[in-house]
Short mmCIF file of the C-alpha atoms (twelve columns), coordinates in Angstrom:
data_MODEL
# 
_entry.id   MODEL 
# 
loop_
_atom_site.group_PDB 
_atom_site.id 
_atom_site.type_symbol 
_atom_site.label_atom_id 
_atom_site.label_alt_id 
_atom_site.label_comp_id 
_atom_site.label_asym_id 
_atom_site.label_seq_id 
_atom_site.Cartn_x 
_atom_site.Cartn_y 
_atom_site.Cartn_z 
_atom_site.pdbx_PDB_model_num 
ATOM 1   C CA . MET A 1   31.418 -18.652 -17.795 1 
ATOM 2   C CA . ASP A 2   30.207 -17.426 -14.422 1 
ATOM 3   C CA . PHE A 3   26.572 -16.335 -14.097 1 
ATOM 4   C CA . SER A 4   25.213 -13.713 -11.708 1 
ATOM 5   C CA . LEU A 5   22.024 -11.702 -11.274 1 
ATOM 6   C CA . PHE A 6   21.946 -7.942  -11.750 1 
ATOM 7   C CA . TYR A 7   19.209 -5.572  -10.555 1 
ATOM 8   C CA . PHE A 8   18.425 -2.053  -11.801 1 
ATOM 9   C CA . ALA A 9   14.655 -1.768  -11.491 1 
ATOM 10  C CA . ASP A 10  12.490 1.124   -12.484 1 
ATOM 11  C CA . ASP A 11  10.754 1.962   -9.191  1 
ATOM 12  C CA . SER A 12  7.263  1.269   -10.443 1 
ATOM 13  C CA . THR A 13  6.289  -1.876  -8.548  1 
ATOM 14  C CA . PRO A 14  3.545  -1.667  -5.887  1 
ATOM 15  C CA . ASP A 15  4.596  -1.117  -2.323  1 
ATOM 16  C CA . GLY A 16  3.286  -2.905  0.736   1 
ATOM 17  C CA . ASP A 17  4.159  -6.399  2.031   1 
ATOM 18  C CA . GLY A 18  7.728  -6.039  0.783   1 
ATOM 19  C CA . GLY A 19  6.552  -6.031  -2.836  1 
ATOM 20  C CA . ARG A 20  9.244  -3.727  -4.130  1 
ATOM 21  C CA . TYR A 21  12.030 -6.080  -3.075  1 
ATOM 22  C CA . GLU A 22  10.356 -9.467  -3.537  1 
ATOM 23  C CA . LEU A 23  12.098 -10.158 -6.855  1 
ATOM 24  C CA . LEU A 24  15.462 -9.102  -5.451  1 
ATOM 25  C CA . LEU A 25  15.245 -11.358 -2.404  1 
ATOM 26  C CA . GLU A 26  13.573 -14.360 -4.013  1 
ATOM 27  C CA . GLY A 27  15.839 -14.161 -7.060  1 
ATOM 28  C CA . ALA A 28  18.892 -13.999 -4.796  1 
ATOM 29  C CA . ARG A 29  17.700 -17.028 -2.839  1 
ATOM 30  C CA . PHE A 30  17.226 -18.964 -6.084  1 
ATOM 31  C CA . ALA A 31  20.683 -17.957 -7.308  1 
ATOM 32  C CA . ASP A 32  22.193 -18.875 -3.942  1 
ATOM 33  C CA . ARG A 33  20.666 -22.367 -4.039  1 
ATOM 34  C CA . HIS A 34  21.698 -23.035 -7.621  1 
ATOM 35  C CA . GLY A 35  25.345 -21.998 -7.639  1 
ATOM 36  C CA . PHE A 36  25.264 -18.580 -9.290  1 
ATOM 37  C CA . THR A 37  28.320 -16.419 -8.658  1 
ATOM 38  C CA . ALA A 38  26.940 -13.136 -7.315  1 
ATOM 39  C CA . VAL A 39  24.069 -10.677 -6.965  1 
ATOM 40  C CA . TRP A 40  24.824 -7.124  -8.140  1 
ATOM 41  C CA . THR A 41  22.886 -3.997  -7.131  1 
ATOM 42  C CA . PRO A 42  23.668 -0.385  -8.184  1 
ATOM 43  C CA . GLU A 43  23.724 3.022   -6.554  1 
ATOM 44  C CA . ARG A 44  21.129 5.427   -7.979  1 
ATOM 45  C CA . HIS A 45  19.666 8.729   -6.794  1 
ATOM 46  C CA . PHE A 46  16.832 11.127  -7.624  1 
ATOM 47  C CA . HIS A 47  15.225 9.098   -10.437 1 
ATOM 48  C CA . ALA A 48  12.739 6.249   -10.707 1 
ATOM 49  C CA . PHE A 49  15.090 4.441   -13.101 1 
ATOM 50  C CA . GLY A 50  17.127 2.331   -10.701 1 
ATOM 51  C CA . GLY A 51  15.379 4.119   -7.854  1 
ATOM 52  C CA . LEU A 52  15.033 1.029   -5.654  1 
ATOM 53  C CA . TYR A 53  18.760 1.175   -5.004  1 
ATOM 54  C CA . PRO A 54  20.023 4.410   -3.422  1 
ATOM 55  C CA . ASN A 55  22.479 2.463   -1.250  1 
ATOM 56  C CA . PRO A 56  23.799 -0.954  -2.332  1 
ATOM 57  C CA . ALA A 57  25.410 -1.550  1.080   1 
ATOM 58  C CA . VAL A 58  22.003 -1.401  2.788   1 
ATOM 59  C CA . VAL A 59  20.607 -3.794  0.197   1 
ATOM 60  C CA . GLY A 60  23.712 -5.948  0.569   1 
ATOM 61  C CA . ALA A 61  23.062 -6.309  4.289   1 
ATOM 62  C CA . ALA A 62  19.595 -7.675  3.520   1 
ATOM 63  C CA . LEU A 63  21.060 -10.060 0.940   1 
ATOM 64  C CA . ALA A 64  23.640 -11.247 3.466   1 
ATOM 65  C CA . ALA A 65  20.842 -12.303 5.798   1 
ATOM 66  C CA . ALA A 66  18.822 -13.934 2.995   1 
ATOM 67  C CA . THR A 67  21.629 -16.009 1.430   1 
ATOM 68  C CA . GLU A 68  24.469 -18.304 2.451   1 
ATOM 69  C CA . ARG A 69  27.026 -18.664 -0.342  1 
ATOM 70  C CA . ILE A 70  26.524 -16.218 -3.179  1 
ATOM 71  C CA . GLY A 71  28.699 -13.129 -3.684  1 
ATOM 72  C CA . ILE A 72  27.142 -9.774  -2.734  1 
ATOM 73  C CA . ARG A 73  28.405 -7.003  -4.975  1 
ATOM 74  C CA . ALA A 74  27.803 -3.342  -5.634  1 
ATOM 75  C CA . GLY A 75  27.114 -2.887  -9.330  1 
ATOM 76  C CA . SER A 76  28.260 0.646   -8.624  1 
ATOM 77  C CA . VAL A 77  29.390 2.655   -5.665  1 
ATOM 78  C CA . VAL A 78  29.573 6.232   -6.951  1 
ATOM 79  C CA . SER A 79  32.667 6.924   -4.908  1 
ATOM 80  C CA . PRO A 80  32.948 10.723  -5.494  1 
ATOM 81  C CA . LEU A 81  29.671 11.063  -3.574  1 
ATOM 82  C CA . HIS A 82  31.120 9.502   -0.417  1 
ATOM 83  C CA . HIS A 83  34.061 9.708   1.936   1 
ATOM 84  C CA . PRO A 84  36.279 6.634   1.407   1 
ATOM 85  C CA . VAL A 85  36.115 5.864   5.138   1 
ATOM 86  C CA . ARG A 86  32.337 5.597   4.906   1 
ATOM 87  C CA . ILE A 87  32.560 3.255   1.902   1 
ATOM 88  C CA . ALA A 88  35.019 0.995   3.711   1 
ATOM 89  C CA . GLU A 89  32.969 1.008   6.932   1 
ATOM 90  C CA . GLU A 90  29.672 0.117   5.268   1 
ATOM 91  C CA . TRP A 91  31.071 -2.670  3.127   1 
ATOM 92  C CA . SER A 92  33.115 -4.071  5.998   1 
ATOM 93  C CA . VAL A 93  29.869 -4.479  7.932   1 
ATOM 94  C CA . VAL A 94  28.325 -6.334  4.976   1 
ATOM 95  C CA . ASP A 95  31.480 -8.434  4.627   1 
ATOM 96  C CA . ASN A 96  31.095 -9.479  8.254   1 
ATOM 97  C CA . LEU A 97  27.368 -10.146 7.955   1 
ATOM 98  C CA . SER A 98  27.961 -12.297 4.871   1 
ATOM 99  C CA . GLY A 99  31.045 -14.142 6.105   1 
ATOM 100 C CA . GLY A 100 33.346 -12.525 3.541   1 
ATOM 101 C CA . ARG A 101 31.283 -12.444 0.346   1 
ATOM 102 C CA . VAL A 102 31.327 -8.796  -0.787  1 
ATOM 103 C CA . GLY A 103 32.806 -7.091  -3.819  1 
ATOM 104 C CA . VAL A 104 32.512 -3.495  -5.015  1 
ATOM 105 C CA . SER A 105 32.455 -1.983  -8.476  1 
ATOM 106 C CA . PHE A 106 33.385 1.682   -8.227  1 
ATOM 107 C CA . ALA A 107 31.831 4.276   -10.541 1 
ATOM 108 C CA . SER A 108 32.683 7.901   -11.189 1 
ATOM 109 C CA . GLY A 109 29.043 8.993   -11.662 1 
ATOM 110 C CA . TRP A 110 27.314 10.148  -14.819 1 
ATOM 111 C CA . HIS A 111 24.493 12.447  -13.676 1 
ATOM 112 C CA . PRO A 112 25.460 15.949  -12.443 1 
ATOM 113 C CA . VAL A 113 22.412 16.154  -10.157 1 
ATOM 114 C CA . ASP A 114 23.804 13.255  -8.094  1 
ATOM 115 C CA . PHE A 115 26.687 15.518  -7.107  1 
ATOM 116 C CA . ALA A 116 24.352 17.467  -4.882  1 
ATOM 117 C CA . LEU A 117 25.463 14.782  -2.398  1 
ATOM 118 C CA . SER A 118 29.158 15.414  -2.974  1 
ATOM 119 C CA . GLN A 119 31.859 17.896  -2.024  1 
ATOM 120 C CA . VAL A 120 33.722 16.925  -5.223  1 
ATOM 121 C CA . PRO A 121 33.261 18.957  -8.428  1 
ATOM 122 C CA . TYR A 122 31.597 16.964  -11.187 1 
ATOM 123 C CA . GLU A 123 34.538 17.489  -13.543 1 
ATOM 124 C CA . ASP A 124 36.912 15.864  -11.005 1 
ATOM 125 C CA . ARG A 125 34.851 12.696  -10.636 1 
ATOM 126 C CA . LYS A 126 37.105 10.246  -12.521 1 
ATOM 127 C CA . ARG A 127 40.290 11.321  -10.772 1 
ATOM 128 C CA . THR A 128 38.518 11.195  -7.418  1 
ATOM 129 C CA . MET A 129 37.208 7.683   -8.106  1 
ATOM 130 C CA . ILE A 130 40.716 6.330   -8.710  1 
ATOM 131 C CA . GLU A 131 42.019 8.066   -5.559  1 
ATOM 132 C CA . ASN A 132 39.135 6.658   -3.519  1 
ATOM 133 C CA . ILE A 133 39.780 3.106   -4.698  1 
ATOM 134 C CA . GLY A 134 43.312 3.289   -3.331  1 
ATOM 135 C CA . GLN A 135 42.141 4.767   -0.025  1 
ATOM 136 C CA . VAL A 136 39.357 2.219   0.451   1 
ATOM 137 C CA . ARG A 137 41.811 -0.597  -0.236  1 
ATOM 138 C CA . GLN A 138 44.234 0.928   2.270   1 
ATOM 139 C CA . LEU A 139 41.557 1.047   4.967   1 
ATOM 140 C CA . TRP A 140 40.328 -2.443  4.083   1 
ATOM 141 C CA . ARG A 141 43.800 -3.863  4.764   1 
ATOM 142 C CA . GLY A 142 43.710 -2.356  8.248   1 
ATOM 143 C CA . GLU A 143 46.003 0.552   7.448   1 
ATOM 144 C CA . ALA A 144 45.371 4.064   8.750   1 
ATOM 145 C CA . LEU A 145 44.174 6.913   6.554   1 
ATOM 146 C CA . ASP A 146 44.920 10.520  7.466   1 
ATOM 147 C CA . VAL A 147 41.775 12.668  7.674   1 
ATOM 148 C CA . VAL A 148 41.030 16.218  8.789   1 
ATOM 149 C CA . ASP A 149 38.896 16.287  11.928  1 
ATOM 150 C CA . GLY A 150 36.343 18.860  13.073  1 
ATOM 151 C CA . THR A 151 39.001 21.136  14.502  1 
ATOM 152 C CA . GLY A 152 41.057 21.180  11.311  1 
ATOM 153 C CA . LEU A 153 43.729 18.824  12.641  1 
ATOM 154 C CA . THR A 154 45.019 15.836  10.675  1 
ATOM 155 C CA . THR A 155 44.531 12.503  12.411  1 
ATOM 156 C CA . PRO A 156 44.895 8.854   11.342  1 
ATOM 157 C CA . VAL A 157 41.792 6.642   11.409  1 
ATOM 158 C CA . ARG A 158 41.112 2.953   10.826  1 
ATOM 159 C CA . VAL A 159 37.953 1.065   9.939   1 
ATOM 160 C CA . PHE A 160 35.873 -0.904  12.442  1 
ATOM 161 C CA . PRO A 161 34.758 -3.599  12.318  1 
ATOM 162 C CA . PRO A 162 37.682 -5.055  10.366  1 
ATOM 163 C CA . PRO A 163 36.481 -6.917  7.273   1 
ATOM 164 C CA . VAL A 164 36.614 -10.687 6.878   1 
ATOM 165 C CA . GLN A 165 38.387 -10.664 3.498   1 
ATOM 166 C CA . PRO A 166 42.001 -9.453  3.610   1 
ATOM 167 C CA . GLU A 167 41.570 -7.764  0.217   1 
ATOM 168 C CA . LEU A 168 38.423 -6.153  -1.187  1 
ATOM 169 C CA . PRO A 169 37.456 -7.546  -4.628  1 
ATOM 170 C CA . VAL A 170 37.242 -4.458  -6.849  1 
ATOM 171 C CA . TRP A 171 35.777 -3.659  -10.257 1 
ATOM 172 C CA . ILE A 172 35.309 -0.372  -12.094 1 
ATOM 173 C CA . THR A 173 31.993 0.285   -13.823 1 
ATOM 174 C CA . SER A 174 32.347 1.412   -17.442 1 
ATOM 175 C CA . ALA A 175 29.706 2.460   -19.954 1 
ATOM 176 C CA . GLY A 176 32.199 1.579   -22.678 1 
ATOM 177 C CA . ASP A 177 34.881 4.263   -22.528 1 
ATOM 178 C CA . ALA A 178 38.200 2.675   -23.546 1 
ATOM 179 C CA . GLY A 179 40.060 4.916   -21.120 1 
ATOM 180 C CA . THR A 180 38.097 3.464   -18.213 1 
ATOM 181 C CA . PHE A 181 39.093 -0.067  -19.264 1 
ATOM 182 C CA . ARG A 182 42.752 0.992   -19.250 1 
ATOM 183 C CA . ALA A 183 42.346 2.745   -15.883 1 
ATOM 184 C CA . ALA A 184 40.835 -0.423  -14.412 1 
ATOM 185 C CA . ALA A 185 43.757 -2.480  -15.681 1 
ATOM 186 C CA . THR A 186 46.258 -0.056  -14.167 1 
ATOM 187 C CA . ALA A 187 44.359 -0.082  -10.851 1 
ATOM 188 C CA . ARG A 188 44.306 -3.913  -10.777 1 
ATOM 189 C CA . ALA A 189 40.524 -3.852  -10.892 1 
ATOM 190 C CA . GLY A 190 38.004 -5.859  -12.842 1 
ATOM 191 C CA . VAL A 191 35.644 -4.213  -15.316 1 
ATOM 192 C CA . LEU A 192 31.853 -4.217  -15.072 1 
ATOM 193 C CA . THR A 193 30.340 -3.100  -18.353 1 
ATOM 194 C CA . HIS A 194 27.279 -3.412  -20.608 1 
ATOM 195 C CA . LEU A 195 26.193 -3.177  -24.240 1 
ATOM 196 C CA . LEU A 196 24.079 -0.041  -24.001 1 
ATOM 197 C CA . HIS A 197 26.620 2.071   -25.893 1 
ATOM 198 C CA . GLN A 198 28.862 -0.527  -27.537 1 
ATOM 199 C CA . ASP A 199 28.422 -3.666  -29.582 1 
ATOM 200 C CA . VAL A 200 30.169 -7.010  -29.119 1 
ATOM 201 C CA . ALA A 201 32.917 -6.251  -31.658 1 
ATOM 202 C CA . GLU A 202 33.758 -2.964  -29.930 1 
ATOM 203 C CA . LEU A 203 33.740 -4.686  -26.552 1 
ATOM 204 C CA . ALA A 204 36.111 -7.352  -27.868 1 
ATOM 205 C CA . ASP A 205 38.689 -4.708  -28.817 1 
ATOM 206 C CA . LYS A 206 38.439 -3.052  -25.393 1 
ATOM 207 C CA . ILE A 207 38.829 -6.369  -23.572 1 
ATOM 208 C CA . THR A 208 41.931 -7.165  -25.614 1 
ATOM 209 C CA . GLU A 209 43.460 -3.819  -24.667 1 
ATOM 210 C CA . TYR A 210 42.366 -4.247  -21.028 1 
ATOM 211 C CA . ARG A 211 44.059 -7.657  -20.811 1 
ATOM 212 C CA . ARG A 212 47.247 -6.307  -22.396 1 
ATOM 213 C CA . CYS A 213 47.431 -3.375  -19.973 1 
ATOM 214 C CA . ALA A 214 46.623 -5.615  -16.988 1 
ATOM 215 C CA . ARG A 215 49.417 -8.079  -17.800 1 
ATOM 216 C CA . GLU A 216 51.937 -5.306  -18.335 1 
ATOM 217 C CA . ALA A 217 51.007 -3.413  -15.167 1 
ATOM 218 C CA . HIS A 218 50.692 -6.406  -12.839 1 
ATOM 219 C CA . ASP A 219 53.103 -9.118  -14.007 1 
ATOM 220 C CA . GLY A 220 50.789 -11.397 -15.946 1 
ATOM 221 C CA . TRP A 221 47.526 -10.659 -14.092 1 
ATOM 222 C CA . ASP A 222 44.651 -11.070 -16.569 1 
ATOM 223 C CA . GLY A 223 41.921 -9.100  -14.812 1 
ATOM 224 C CA . HIS A 224 38.216 -9.935  -14.776 1 
ATOM 225 C CA . VAL A 225 35.436 -8.789  -17.109 1 
ATOM 226 C CA . THR A 226 31.777 -8.872  -16.071 1 
ATOM 227 C CA . LEU A 227 29.140 -8.061  -18.693 1 
ATOM 228 C CA . MET A 228 25.612 -7.016  -17.727 1 
ATOM 229 C CA . LEU A 229 22.917 -8.269  -20.109 1 
ATOM 230 C CA . HIS A 230 19.131 -7.922  -19.988 1 
ATOM 231 C CA . THR A 231 17.924 -11.511 -19.713 1 
ATOM 232 C CA . PHE A 232 14.750 -13.516 -20.192 1 
ATOM 233 C CA . LEU A 233 14.562 -17.058 -21.569 1 
ATOM 234 C CA . ALA A 234 11.509 -19.070 -22.574 1 
ATOM 235 C CA . ASP A 235 10.521 -22.213 -24.496 1 
ATOM 236 C CA . SER A 236 10.490 -20.295 -27.786 1 
ATOM 237 C CA . ARG A 237 11.907 -17.048 -29.113 1 
ATOM 238 C CA . ASP A 238 8.447  -15.771 -29.986 1 
ATOM 239 C CA . GLU A 239 7.219  -16.456 -26.459 1 
ATOM 240 C CA . ALA A 240 10.142 -14.590 -24.960 1 
ATOM 241 C CA . ARG A 241 9.599  -11.636 -27.319 1 
ATOM 242 C CA . ASP A 242 5.886  -11.459 -26.529 1 
ATOM 243 C CA . ILE A 243 6.504  -11.523 -22.779 1 
ATOM 244 C CA . VAL A 244 9.248  -8.903  -22.664 1 
ATOM 245 C CA . ARG A 245 8.206  -6.491  -25.422 1 
ATOM 246 C CA . GLY A 246 5.845  -4.290  -23.409 1 
ATOM 247 C CA . PRO A 247 7.790  -4.268  -20.123 1 
ATOM 248 C CA . LEU A 248 11.176 -3.750  -21.781 1 
ATOM 249 C CA . GLN A 249 9.877  -0.908  -23.947 1 
ATOM 250 C CA . GLU A 250 8.471  0.838   -20.879 1 
ATOM 251 C CA . TYR A 251 11.756 0.248   -19.074 1 
ATOM 252 C CA . LEU A 252 13.696 1.751   -21.977 1 
ATOM 253 C CA . LYS A 253 11.345 4.715   -22.039 1 
ATOM 254 C CA . SER A 254 12.030 5.328   -18.343 1 
ATOM 255 C CA . SER A 255 15.744 5.478   -19.198 1 
ATOM 256 C CA . ILE A 256 15.389 7.590   -22.337 1 
ATOM 257 C CA . GLU A 257 18.333 9.780   -21.270 1 
ATOM 258 C CA . LEU A 258 20.592 6.740   -21.357 1 
ATOM 259 C CA . ILE A 259 19.451 5.332   -24.684 1 
ATOM 260 C CA . THR A 260 19.751 8.750   -26.388 1 
ATOM 261 C CA . ARG A 261 23.305 9.287   -25.160 1 
ATOM 262 C CA . SER A 262 24.732 8.695   -28.655 1 
ATOM 263 C CA . PHE A 263 22.428 11.439  -29.996 1 
ATOM 264 C CA . ARG A 264 23.858 13.917  -27.472 1 
ATOM 265 C CA . GLU A 265 27.416 12.915  -28.305 1 
ATOM 266 C CA . ALA A 266 26.767 13.457  -32.021 1 
ATOM 267 C CA . ASP A 267 24.896 16.749  -31.507 1 
ATOM 268 C CA . PRO A 268 25.685 18.858  -28.406 1 
ATOM 269 C CA . ASP A 269 22.457 20.810  -28.982 1 
ATOM 270 C CA . PHE A 270 20.318 17.677  -28.747 1 
ATOM 271 C CA . ASP A 271 17.838 17.857  -25.859 1 
ATOM 272 C CA . VAL A 272 15.674 14.895  -24.946 1 
ATOM 273 C CA . GLU A 273 13.058 17.346  -23.671 1 
ATOM 274 C CA . ASP A 274 12.492 18.459  -27.267 1 
ATOM 275 C CA . LEU A 275 11.291 14.987  -28.311 1 
ATOM 276 C CA . ASP A 276 7.566  14.468  -28.703 1 
ATOM 277 C CA . GLU A 277 5.816  11.224  -27.780 1 
ATOM 278 C CA . GLU A 278 5.966  9.895   -31.344 1 
ATOM 279 C CA . ASP A 279 9.740  10.437  -31.498 1 
ATOM 280 C CA . ILE A 280 10.238 8.717   -28.166 1 
ATOM 281 C CA . ASP A 281 8.091  5.736   -29.211 1 
ATOM 282 C CA . PHE A 282 10.125 5.365   -32.406 1 
ATOM 283 C CA . ILE A 283 13.464 5.466   -30.544 1 
ATOM 284 C CA . VAL A 284 12.231 2.999   -27.926 1 
ATOM 285 C CA . SER A 285 10.884 0.602   -30.567 1 
ATOM 286 C CA . ARG A 286 14.198 0.604   -32.411 1 
ATOM 287 C CA . SER A 287 16.093 0.184   -29.152 1 
ATOM 288 C CA . PHE A 288 13.927 -2.778  -28.190 1 
ATOM 289 C CA . ASP A 289 14.760 -4.564  -31.437 1 
ATOM 290 C CA . THR A 290 18.483 -3.928  -30.891 1 
ATOM 291 C CA . TYR A 291 18.428 -5.164  -27.302 1 
ATOM 292 C CA . PHE A 292 16.358 -8.239  -28.064 1 
ATOM 293 C CA . ASP A 293 18.264 -9.303  -31.171 1 
ATOM 294 C CA . GLU A 294 21.829 -8.196  -30.413 1 
ATOM 295 C CA . ARG A 295 22.479 -6.923  -26.899 1 
ATOM 296 C CA . GLY A 296 20.750 -9.232  -24.445 1 
ATOM 297 C CA . LEU A 297 20.146 -12.845 -23.477 1 
ATOM 298 C CA . PHE A 298 16.707 -13.449 -24.938 1 
ATOM 299 C CA . GLY A 299 15.022 -16.388 -26.616 1 
ATOM 300 C CA . THR A 300 15.692 -20.033 -25.825 1 
ATOM 301 C CA . VAL A 301 18.493 -21.744 -23.924 1 
ATOM 302 C CA . PRO A 302 20.177 -23.029 -27.120 1 
ATOM 303 C CA . GLU A 303 20.032 -19.551 -28.692 1 
ATOM 304 C CA . ALA A 304 21.442 -17.945 -25.564 1 
ATOM 305 C CA . SER A 305 24.159 -20.624 -25.399 1 
ATOM 306 C CA . ALA A 306 25.479 -19.419 -28.743 1 
ATOM 307 C CA . THR A 307 25.658 -15.875 -27.365 1 
ATOM 308 C CA . VAL A 308 27.471 -17.105 -24.260 1 
ATOM 309 C CA . ALA A 309 30.017 -18.956 -26.409 1 
ATOM 310 C CA . ARG A 310 30.669 -15.821 -28.452 1 
ATOM 311 C CA . LEU A 311 31.152 -13.730 -25.320 1 
ATOM 312 C CA . ARG A 312 33.471 -16.323 -23.819 1 
ATOM 313 C CA . ASP A 313 35.542 -16.201 -26.987 1 
ATOM 314 C CA . ILE A 314 36.100 -12.435 -26.690 1 
ATOM 315 C CA . GLY A 315 37.169 -12.713 -23.048 1 
ATOM 316 C CA . VAL A 316 34.062 -12.147 -20.920 1 
ATOM 317 C CA . ASP A 317 34.455 -13.960 -17.579 1 
ATOM 318 C CA . GLU A 318 31.024 -13.411 -16.072 1 
ATOM 319 C CA . ILE A 319 27.535 -12.567 -17.317 1 
ATOM 320 C CA . ALA A 320 25.405 -10.541 -14.914 1 
ATOM 321 C CA . CYS A 321 21.805 -11.168 -15.934 1 
ATOM 322 C CA . LEU A 322 19.633 -8.069  -15.474 1 
ATOM 323 C CA . ILE A 323 16.202 -9.531  -14.749 1 
ATOM 324 C CA . ASP A 324 14.134 -6.745  -13.178 1 
ATOM 325 C CA . PHE A 325 13.105 -4.668  -16.189 1 
ATOM 326 C CA . GLY A 326 9.348  -4.873  -15.713 1 
ATOM 327 C CA . VAL A 327 8.208  -8.434  -16.372 1 
ATOM 328 C CA . ASP A 328 6.004  -9.497  -13.445 1 
ATOM 329 C CA . THR A 329 7.796  -11.093 -10.525 1 
ATOM 330 C CA . LYS A 330 6.131  -14.504 -10.751 1 
ATOM 331 C CA . THR A 331 7.063  -14.875 -14.428 1 
ATOM 332 C CA . VAL A 332 10.659 -13.759 -13.877 1 
ATOM 333 C CA . LEU A 333 11.156 -16.155 -10.966 1 
ATOM 334 C CA . ALA A 334 9.719  -19.029 -12.994 1 
ATOM 335 C CA . GLY A 335 12.009 -18.091 -15.884 1 
ATOM 336 C CA . LEU A 336 15.096 -18.363 -13.691 1 
ATOM 337 C CA . ARG A 337 14.912 -22.113 -14.212 1 
ATOM 338 C CA . GLN A 338 15.777 -21.500 -17.857 1 
ATOM 339 C CA . VAL A 339 18.609 -19.156 -16.885 1 
ATOM 340 C CA . ASN A 340 19.955 -21.830 -14.567 1 
ATOM 341 C CA . ALA A 341 19.768 -24.373 -17.404 1 
ATOM 342 C CA . LEU A 342 21.859 -21.962 -19.483 1 
ATOM 343 C CA . ARG A 343 24.340 -21.621 -16.623 1 
ATOM 344 C CA . GLU A 344 24.650 -25.395 -16.330 1 
ATOM 345 C CA . ALA A 345 25.076 -25.778 -20.095 1 
ATOM 346 C CA . SER A 346 27.864 -23.175 -20.019 1 
ATOM 347 C CA . GLU A 347 29.967 -24.791 -17.290 1 
# 
C-alpha cells in the first residue's frame, strides 16, 4: 500500500508568518524525507471549506521547491473551469520545477457557483472534463491543439515549456458515482475517491467494476485507485478520539453541504438553510461517529493496520491521508510519526 498526504483545510488558521501553509509545507517535507508517495492538494473556490487551495498548480510550485522526491499531485483540477492549454502550461511548469514529479486528478466540479469562472454550462461539466483530459494529454505529448484566436481564426498551438514526463499521470476524482469509475477506466485514468458518500463494501464493488472495464478497454491494464481518508493516529484510541473530536466536528460543520448530500438526493426539497443549530449539531455528531469508527484512519497503528489490510484486499492501491481538518499544526506534525509507522508496517 502506498501512503500519501492529502490537504483540504477549512481556511480558519491564523495568517501572518506563513501560518496558513505551515502544515502543508512541513508535512510535505516530512513525507518527502520518509518515503511517502505523494502530496495531494485540491482546487476550491468561493468557500472557506478547502479555501486555502484555489489553485493547486501554484501550491504545487511551492511544494516543488520545498521537496526533492515526493510526487506533487492535484487532488482535483476542475477542468471545465479552465482552458486545457492553461492546465497543460501550468502543470508543465510544475513538472519542470519538480524534475518530473507531477500528477493531476481531473474533476468535473460539483458546485454551480464555481462555474462563474467558466464558459462551460454546468450541465455539460462531465462531458467537458473527459474532452479536456484528452486535450491536455495531447498537449503534454508535444502535439498541437487547434484553438480559435482573437480574430476568430483557427490556429495550432503547443505548450511551453515542454514537460519533463513524456506522459502526464492522470486520475479522475469521484465522490462515488459508479459511472465516473467506468469513465476513468475507459479514459485510462486512475480514480481518486473517498468514503464521504459510500462505505467500504460499496467501494469494493465499484473497484471490481473499474478493474474489469480497465482491463477490457486497455489490454490488461489494471488502473490505480487512491482513497482519501481523514487520518490521525495516537498511542490509544481514546486519546485519538479526544484530540480529534472537537476539530473534526467543526470541520464537518464547515462542510455541512457535503455531509447532507444524501438528504438532498432522498428529498429534492431538502434545504440545508432550513436546519436549525440543534439539527446541525445532531447531524455533525452522528457524522463524527461514522467517520471515526468506519470511514477514516483513526486510533492506534495496529487498529489502522487492520483497516489498511481490508482496503488492500478490495483493491485500493494508495491511501491519501487527509491531515488538515483542524487539529493544531504541532500535534498533527508530531502525529505523522505514527502515520509513518503505519506506512512502514504496511510495506
